[in-house]
Amino acid sequence: MVEKGSIQLDYFNSMFSRNLLAQLASVENSEVRSRVASSILEAAAYNKIRVLEILEVPEDVRSRVVGEIKGLISMLKGTVLSRLMGVEARITKLYFEALRYVIPVEYGFKARTRRPPKDYFSAALSYGNMLLYRHVLKEILRFGLDPRLSYLHTPYRHRPSLALDIAEEFRQAVVDLAVIPLYTSRSMSIKGDFQVFGSSIYLNKRGNFKVRRSFHHRMNLKVEGRSLADAIRGQIRKLLEFIHGDRSEYTPFRIQ
């Protein structure tokens, strides 16, 4: 058994051990880490633009927001992670401002809220994101990578930060495009699908079922013979090829 910091490697010459050592080396390289982080954020920004193009956002709003997001994308370069995340936060704020014009007003959505969600739309997004994180984490572990070693999100002992990284590429394609139609069609019942605790709003059992069903449908829907579940697995393979030097760059997922 070999120890490197808090990473333990059993069976040093096994595939899993080689993967972990390559992963650790790539994360410890600040230039590599910043390149991967920047590319993930850039792909996520373009995915937000693509969703706004798909949805019935008023043309003047869409044009303004997309223009501002494209201007911010050029700033997603550099080695200072906090600066990158600051730009990402501005992009995300613009994106949700545009979504306000799509989500019916009765759901009380004015801005994305978390921990806890404070409106009926944010409640479903939070649950959908949790489902996505769990799925990505399962796939990461399948390939023998350490979910704590990440590029975009700060590595932390008990947090699956790599799952958050990969999920960032798929949040719009999987969660947003699964959840938004439930609201634009008014399929989510305020009285029947939620539970309210003070200012906090969560899905109840029936609401969970509706979001989970839409999530799994979206994940398994095949386009040209390939599902989003396949795409997630493919991205983890790409990451493995990158950290082993078989790819010169890691290319994140973008909605076509």
mmCIF file with all atom_site columns, N, CA, C and O in Angstrom, residues 3 7 11-12 19 23 29 35 38 61 80 83 95 101 122 146 153-154 158 172 180 183 188 211 218 223 227 242 248:
data_model
loop_
_atom_site.group_PDB
_atom_site.id
_atom_site.type_symbol
_atom_site.label_atom_id
_atom_site.label_alt_id
_atom_site.label_comp_id
_atom_site.label_asym_id
_atom_site.label_entity_id
_atom_site.label_seq_id
_atom_site.pdbx_PDB_ins_code
_atom_site.Cartn_x
_atom_site.Cartn_y
_atom_site.Cartn_z
_atom_site.occupancy
_atom_site.B_iso_or_equiv
_atom_site.pdbx_formal_charge
_atom_site.auth_seq_id
_atom_site.auth_comp_id
_atom_site.auth_asym_id
_atom_site.auth_atom_id
_atom_site.pdbx_PDB_model_num
ATOM 1   N N  . GLU A 1 3   ? 0.945   5.507  0.307   1.00 0.00 ? 3   GLU A N  1
ATOM 2   C CA . GLU A 1 3   ? 0.177   6.668  0.730   1.00 0.00 ? 3   GLU A CA 1
ATOM 3   C C  . GLU A 1 3   ? 0.774   7.923  0.117   1.00 0.00 ? 3   GLU A C  1
ATOM 4   O O  . GLU A 1 3   ? 1.971   8.109  0.090   1.00 0.00 ? 3   GLU A O  1
ATOM 5   N N  . ILE A 1 7   ? -4.401  10.187 0.220   1.00 0.00 ? 7   ILE A N  1
ATOM 6   C CA . ILE A 1 7   ? -4.821  9.216  -0.776  1.00 0.00 ? 7   ILE A CA 1
ATOM 7   C C  . ILE A 1 7   ? -4.084  7.914  -0.516  1.00 0.00 ? 7   ILE A C  1
ATOM 8   O O  . ILE A 1 7   ? -2.860  7.876  -0.446  1.00 0.00 ? 7   ILE A O  1
ATOM 9   N N  . TYR A 1 11  ? -2.641  -2.113 -3.976  1.00 0.00 ? 11  TYR A N  1
ATOM 10  C CA . TYR A 1 11  ? -2.292  -2.758 -5.239  1.00 0.00 ? 11  TYR A CA 1
ATOM 11  C C  . TYR A 1 11  ? -1.737  -1.717 -6.216  1.00 0.00 ? 11  TYR A C  1
ATOM 12  O O  . TYR A 1 11  ? -2.379  -1.311 -7.175  1.00 0.00 ? 11  TYR A O  1
ATOM 13  N N  . PHE A 1 12  ? -0.504  -1.326 -5.939  1.00 0.00 ? 12  PHE A N  1
ATOM 14  C CA . PHE A 1 12  ? 0.104   -0.172 -6.602  1.00 0.00 ? 12  PHE A CA 1
ATOM 15  C C  . PHE A 1 12  ? 0.035   -0.245 -8.123  1.00 0.00 ? 12  PHE A C  1
ATOM 16  O O  . PHE A 1 12  ? -0.141  0.761  -8.794  1.00 0.00 ? 12  PHE A O  1
ATOM 17  N N  . ASN A 1 19  ? -4.749  5.129  -12.252 1.00 0.00 ? 19  ASN A N  1
ATOM 18  C CA . ASN A 1 19  ? -5.691  6.229  -12.495 1.00 0.00 ? 19  ASN A CA 1
ATOM 19  C C  . ASN A 1 19  ? -5.600  7.292  -11.409 1.00 0.00 ? 19  ASN A C  1
ATOM 20  O O  . ASN A 1 19  ? -5.591  8.499  -11.692 1.00 0.00 ? 19  ASN A O  1
ATOM 21  N N  . GLN A 1 23  ? -4.491  11.114 -11.814 1.00 0.00 ? 23  GLN A N  1
ATOM 22  C CA . GLN A 1 23  ? -5.459  12.145 -11.422 1.00 0.00 ? 23  GLN A CA 1
ATOM 23  C C  . GLN A 1 23  ? -4.817  13.118 -10.439 1.00 0.00 ? 23  GLN A C  1
ATOM 24  O O  . GLN A 1 23  ? -4.952  14.342 -10.580 1.00 0.00 ? 23  GLN A O  1
ATOM 25  N N  . ASN A 1 29  ? -1.062  20.067 -10.676 1.00 0.00 ? 29  ASN A N  1
ATOM 26  C CA . ASN A 1 29  ? -0.466  20.969 -11.659 1.00 0.00 ? 29  ASN A CA 1
ATOM 27  C C  . ASN A 1 29  ? -1.404  22.158 -11.839 1.00 0.00 ? 29  ASN A C  1
ATOM 28  O O  . ASN A 1 29  ? -2.477  22.034 -12.423 1.00 0.00 ? 29  ASN A O  1
ATOM 29  N N  . ARG A 1 35  ? -6.694  25.193 -16.727 1.00 0.00 ? 35  ARG A N  1
ATOM 30  C CA . ARG A 1 35  ? -7.172  24.958 -18.085 1.00 0.00 ? 35  ARG A CA 1
ATOM 31  C C  . ARG A 1 35  ? -8.451  24.139 -18.090 1.00 0.00 ? 35  ARG A C  1
ATOM 32  O O  . ARG A 1 35  ? -9.393  24.451 -18.805 1.00 0.00 ? 35  ARG A O  1
ATOM 33  N N  . SER A 1 38  ? -11.343 26.301 -16.595 1.00 0.00 ? 38  SER A N  1
ATOM 34  C CA . SER A 1 38  ? -11.808 27.306 -17.548 1.00 0.00 ? 38  SER A CA 1
ATOM 35  C C  . SER A 1 38  ? -12.656 26.677 -18.643 1.00 0.00 ? 38  SER A C  1
ATOM 36  O O  . SER A 1 38  ? -13.691 27.220 -19.035 1.00 0.00 ? 38  SER A O  1
ATOM 37  N N  . VAL A 1 61  ? -35.109 40.093 -24.431 1.00 0.00 ? 61  VAL A N  1
ATOM 38  C CA . VAL A 1 61  ? -34.420 39.609 -23.223 1.00 0.00 ? 61  VAL A CA 1
ATOM 39  C C  . VAL A 1 61  ? -33.324 38.625 -23.606 1.00 0.00 ? 61  VAL A C  1
ATOM 40  O O  . VAL A 1 61  ? -32.180 38.723 -23.134 1.00 0.00 ? 61  VAL A O  1
ATOM 41  N N  . VAL A 1 80  ? -6.490  32.135 -11.459 1.00 0.00 ? 80  VAL A N  1
ATOM 42  C CA . VAL A 1 80  ? -7.088  32.437 -10.159 1.00 0.00 ? 80  VAL A CA 1
ATOM 43  C C  . VAL A 1 80  ? -8.511  31.880 -10.135 1.00 0.00 ? 80  VAL A C  1
ATOM 44  O O  . VAL A 1 80  ? -9.415  32.422 -10.779 1.00 0.00 ? 80  VAL A O  1
ATOM 45  N N  . ARG A 1 83  ? -11.474 34.102 -9.187  1.00 0.00 ? 83  ARG A N  1
ATOM 46  C CA . ARG A 1 83  ? -11.877 35.036 -10.250 1.00 0.00 ? 83  ARG A CA 1
ATOM 47  C C  . ARG A 1 83  ? -12.766 34.330 -11.270 1.00 0.00 ? 83  ARG A C  1
ATOM 48  O O  . ARG A 1 83  ? -13.781 34.882 -11.716 1.00 0.00 ? 83  ARG A O  1
ATOM 49  N N  . TYR A 1 95  ? -28.415 34.211 -16.545 1.00 0.00 ? 95  TYR A N  1
ATOM 50  C CA . TYR A 1 95  ? -29.198 33.079 -17.057 1.00 0.00 ? 95  TYR A CA 1
ATOM 51  C C  . TYR A 1 95  ? -30.527 32.950 -16.321 1.00 0.00 ? 95  TYR A C  1
ATOM 52  O O  . TYR A 1 95  ? -31.595 32.832 -16.940 1.00 0.00 ? 95  TYR A O  1
ATOM 53  N N  . TYR A 1 101 ? -38.665 34.941 -17.204 1.00 0.00 ? 101 TYR A N  1
ATOM 54  C CA . TYR A 1 101 ? -39.666 35.231 -18.224 1.00 0.00 ? 101 TYR A CA 1
ATOM 55  C C  . TYR A 1 101 ? -40.325 33.962 -18.771 1.00 0.00 ? 101 TYR A C  1
ATOM 56  O O  . TYR A 1 101 ? -41.264 34.044 -19.567 1.00 0.00 ? 101 TYR A O  1
ATOM 57  N N  . SER A 1 122 ? -37.011 26.709 -7.618  1.00 0.00 ? 122 SER A N  1
ATOM 58  C CA . SER A 1 122 ? -35.697 26.375 -7.063  1.00 0.00 ? 122 SER A CA 1
ATOM 59  C C  . SER A 1 122 ? -35.730 25.050 -6.317  1.00 0.00 ? 122 SER A C  1
ATOM 60  O O  . SER A 1 122 ? -34.733 24.314 -6.302  1.00 0.00 ? 122 SER A O  1
ATOM 61  N N  . ASP A 1 146 ? -10.808 9.290  -7.750  1.00 0.00 ? 146 ASP A N  1
ATOM 62  C CA . ASP A 1 146 ? -11.134 9.809  -6.423  1.00 0.00 ? 146 ASP A CA 1
ATOM 63  C C  . ASP A 1 146 ? -12.037 11.026 -6.589  1.00 0.00 ? 146 ASP A C  1
ATOM 64  O O  . ASP A 1 146 ? -11.614 12.041 -7.159  1.00 0.00 ? 146 ASP A O  1
ATOM 65  N N  . HIS A 1 153 ? -14.149 22.931 -8.654  1.00 0.00 ? 153 HIS A N  1
ATOM 66  C CA . HIS A 1 153 ? -14.591 23.094 -7.266  1.00 0.00 ? 153 HIS A CA 1
ATOM 67  C C  . HIS A 1 153 ? -13.435 22.746 -6.320  1.00 0.00 ? 153 HIS A C  1
ATOM 68  O O  . HIS A 1 153 ? -12.662 21.827 -6.588  1.00 0.00 ? 153 HIS A O  1
ATOM 69  N N  . THR A 1 154 ? -13.330 23.484 -5.254  1.00 0.00 ? 154 THR A N  1
ATOM 70  C CA . THR A 1 154 ? -12.227 23.290 -4.318  1.00 0.00 ? 154 THR A CA 1
ATOM 71  C C  . THR A 1 154 ? -12.268 21.891 -3.715  1.00 0.00 ? 154 THR A C  1
ATOM 72  O O  . THR A 1 154 ? -13.290 21.488 -3.159  1.00 0.00 ? 154 THR A O  1
ATOM 73  N N  . HIS A 1 158 ? -14.446 15.556 2.478   1.00 0.00 ? 158 HIS A N  1
ATOM 74  C CA . HIS A 1 158 ? -15.678 14.765 2.446   1.00 0.00 ? 158 HIS A CA 1
ATOM 75  C C  . HIS A 1 158 ? -16.629 15.189 1.333   1.00 0.00 ? 158 HIS A C  1
ATOM 76  O O  . HIS A 1 158 ? -17.782 14.775 1.319   1.00 0.00 ? 158 HIS A O  1
ATOM 77  N N  . GLN A 1 172 ? -27.487 21.996 -17.339 1.00 0.00 ? 172 GLN A N  1
ATOM 78  C CA . GLN A 1 172 ? -28.545 22.534 -18.207 1.00 0.00 ? 172 GLN A CA 1
ATOM 79  C C  . GLN A 1 172 ? -29.174 21.441 -19.070 1.00 0.00 ? 172 GLN A C  1
ATOM 80  O O  . GLN A 1 172 ? -30.390 21.369 -19.207 1.00 0.00 ? 172 GLN A O  1
ATOM 81  N N  . ILE A 1 180 ? -37.707 22.435 -16.277 1.00 0.00 ? 180 ILE A N  1
ATOM 82  C CA . ILE A 1 180 ? -38.425 23.602 -16.791 1.00 0.00 ? 180 ILE A CA 1
ATOM 83  C C  . ILE A 1 180 ? -39.763 23.239 -17.437 1.00 0.00 ? 180 ILE A C  1
ATOM 84  O O  . ILE A 1 180 ? -40.780 23.911 -17.175 1.00 0.00 ? 180 ILE A O  1
ATOM 85  N N  . TYR A 1 183 ? -42.817 23.091 -15.277 1.00 0.00 ? 183 TYR A N  1
ATOM 86  C CA . TYR A 1 183 ? -43.349 24.375 -14.820 1.00 0.00 ? 183 TYR A CA 1
ATOM 87  C C  . TYR A 1 183 ? -44.033 25.137 -15.949 1.00 0.00 ? 183 TYR A C  1
ATOM 88  O O  . TYR A 1 183 ? -45.097 25.729 -15.745 1.00 0.00 ? 183 TYR A O  1
ATOM 89  N N  . MET A 1 188 ? -46.571 21.070 -12.150 1.00 0.00 ? 188 MET A N  1
ATOM 90  C CA . MET A 1 188 ? -46.251 21.047 -10.728 1.00 0.00 ? 188 MET A CA 1
ATOM 91  C C  . MET A 1 188 ? -47.332 21.796 -9.958  1.00 0.00 ? 188 MET A C  1
ATOM 92  O O  . MET A 1 188 ? -47.616 22.962 -10.231 1.00 0.00 ? 188 MET A O  1
ATOM 93  N N  . VAL A 1 211 ? -40.335 14.978 -10.528 1.00 0.00 ? 211 VAL A N  1
ATOM 94  C CA . VAL A 1 211 ? -39.031 15.455 -10.984 1.00 0.00 ? 211 VAL A CA 1
ATOM 95  C C  . VAL A 1 211 ? -38.121 14.276 -11.314 1.00 0.00 ? 211 VAL A C  1
ATOM 96  O O  . VAL A 1 211 ? -37.411 14.286 -12.328 1.00 0.00 ? 211 VAL A O  1
ATOM 97  N N  . ARG A 1 218 ? -35.161 12.182 -19.259 1.00 0.00 ? 218 ARG A N  1
ATOM 98  C CA . ARG A 1 218 ? -34.193 13.032 -19.955 1.00 0.00 ? 218 ARG A CA 1
ATOM 99  C C  . ARG A 1 218 ? -32.835 12.339 -20.065 1.00 0.00 ? 218 ARG A C  1
ATOM 100 O O  . ARG A 1 218 ? -32.191 12.388 -21.109 1.00 0.00 ? 218 ARG A O  1
ATOM 101 N N  . VAL A 1 223 ? -30.542 10.319 -28.564 1.00 0.00 ? 223 VAL A N  1
ATOM 102 C CA . VAL A 1 223 ? -30.447 11.157 -29.754 1.00 0.00 ? 223 VAL A CA 1
ATOM 103 C C  . VAL A 1 223 ? -29.316 10.589 -30.601 1.00 0.00 ? 223 VAL A C  1
ATOM 104 O O  . VAL A 1 223 ? -28.160 10.533 -30.147 1.00 0.00 ? 223 VAL A O  1
ATOM 105 N N  . SER A 1 227 ? -27.499 8.472  -25.351 1.00 0.00 ? 227 SER A N  1
ATOM 106 C CA . SER A 1 227 ? -28.243 9.153  -24.295 1.00 0.00 ? 227 SER A CA 1
ATOM 107 C C  . SER A 1 227 ? -27.315 10.082 -23.526 1.00 0.00 ? 227 SER A C  1
ATOM 108 O O  . SER A 1 227 ? -26.084 10.021 -23.651 1.00 0.00 ? 227 SER A O  1
ATOM 109 N N  . PHE A 1 242 ? -7.257  12.164 -20.806 1.00 0.00 ? 242 PHE A N  1
ATOM 110 C CA . PHE A 1 242 ? -6.507  13.411 -20.639 1.00 0.00 ? 242 PHE A CA 1
ATOM 111 C C  . PHE A 1 242 ? -5.458  13.280 -19.543 1.00 0.00 ? 242 PHE A C  1
ATOM 112 O O  . PHE A 1 242 ? -4.292  13.649 -19.741 1.00 0.00 ? 242 PHE A O  1
ATOM 113 N N  . SER A 1 248 ? -4.546  15.850 -25.544 1.00 0.00 ? 248 SER A N  1
ATOM 114 C CA . SER A 1 248 ? -3.793  17.056 -25.195 1.00 0.00 ? 248 SER A CA 1
ATOM 115 C C  . SER A 1 248 ? -4.631  18.015 -24.350 1.00 0.00 ? 248 SER A C  1
ATOM 116 O O  . SER A 1 248 ? -4.089  18.796 -23.567 1.00 0.00 ? 248 SER A O  1
#
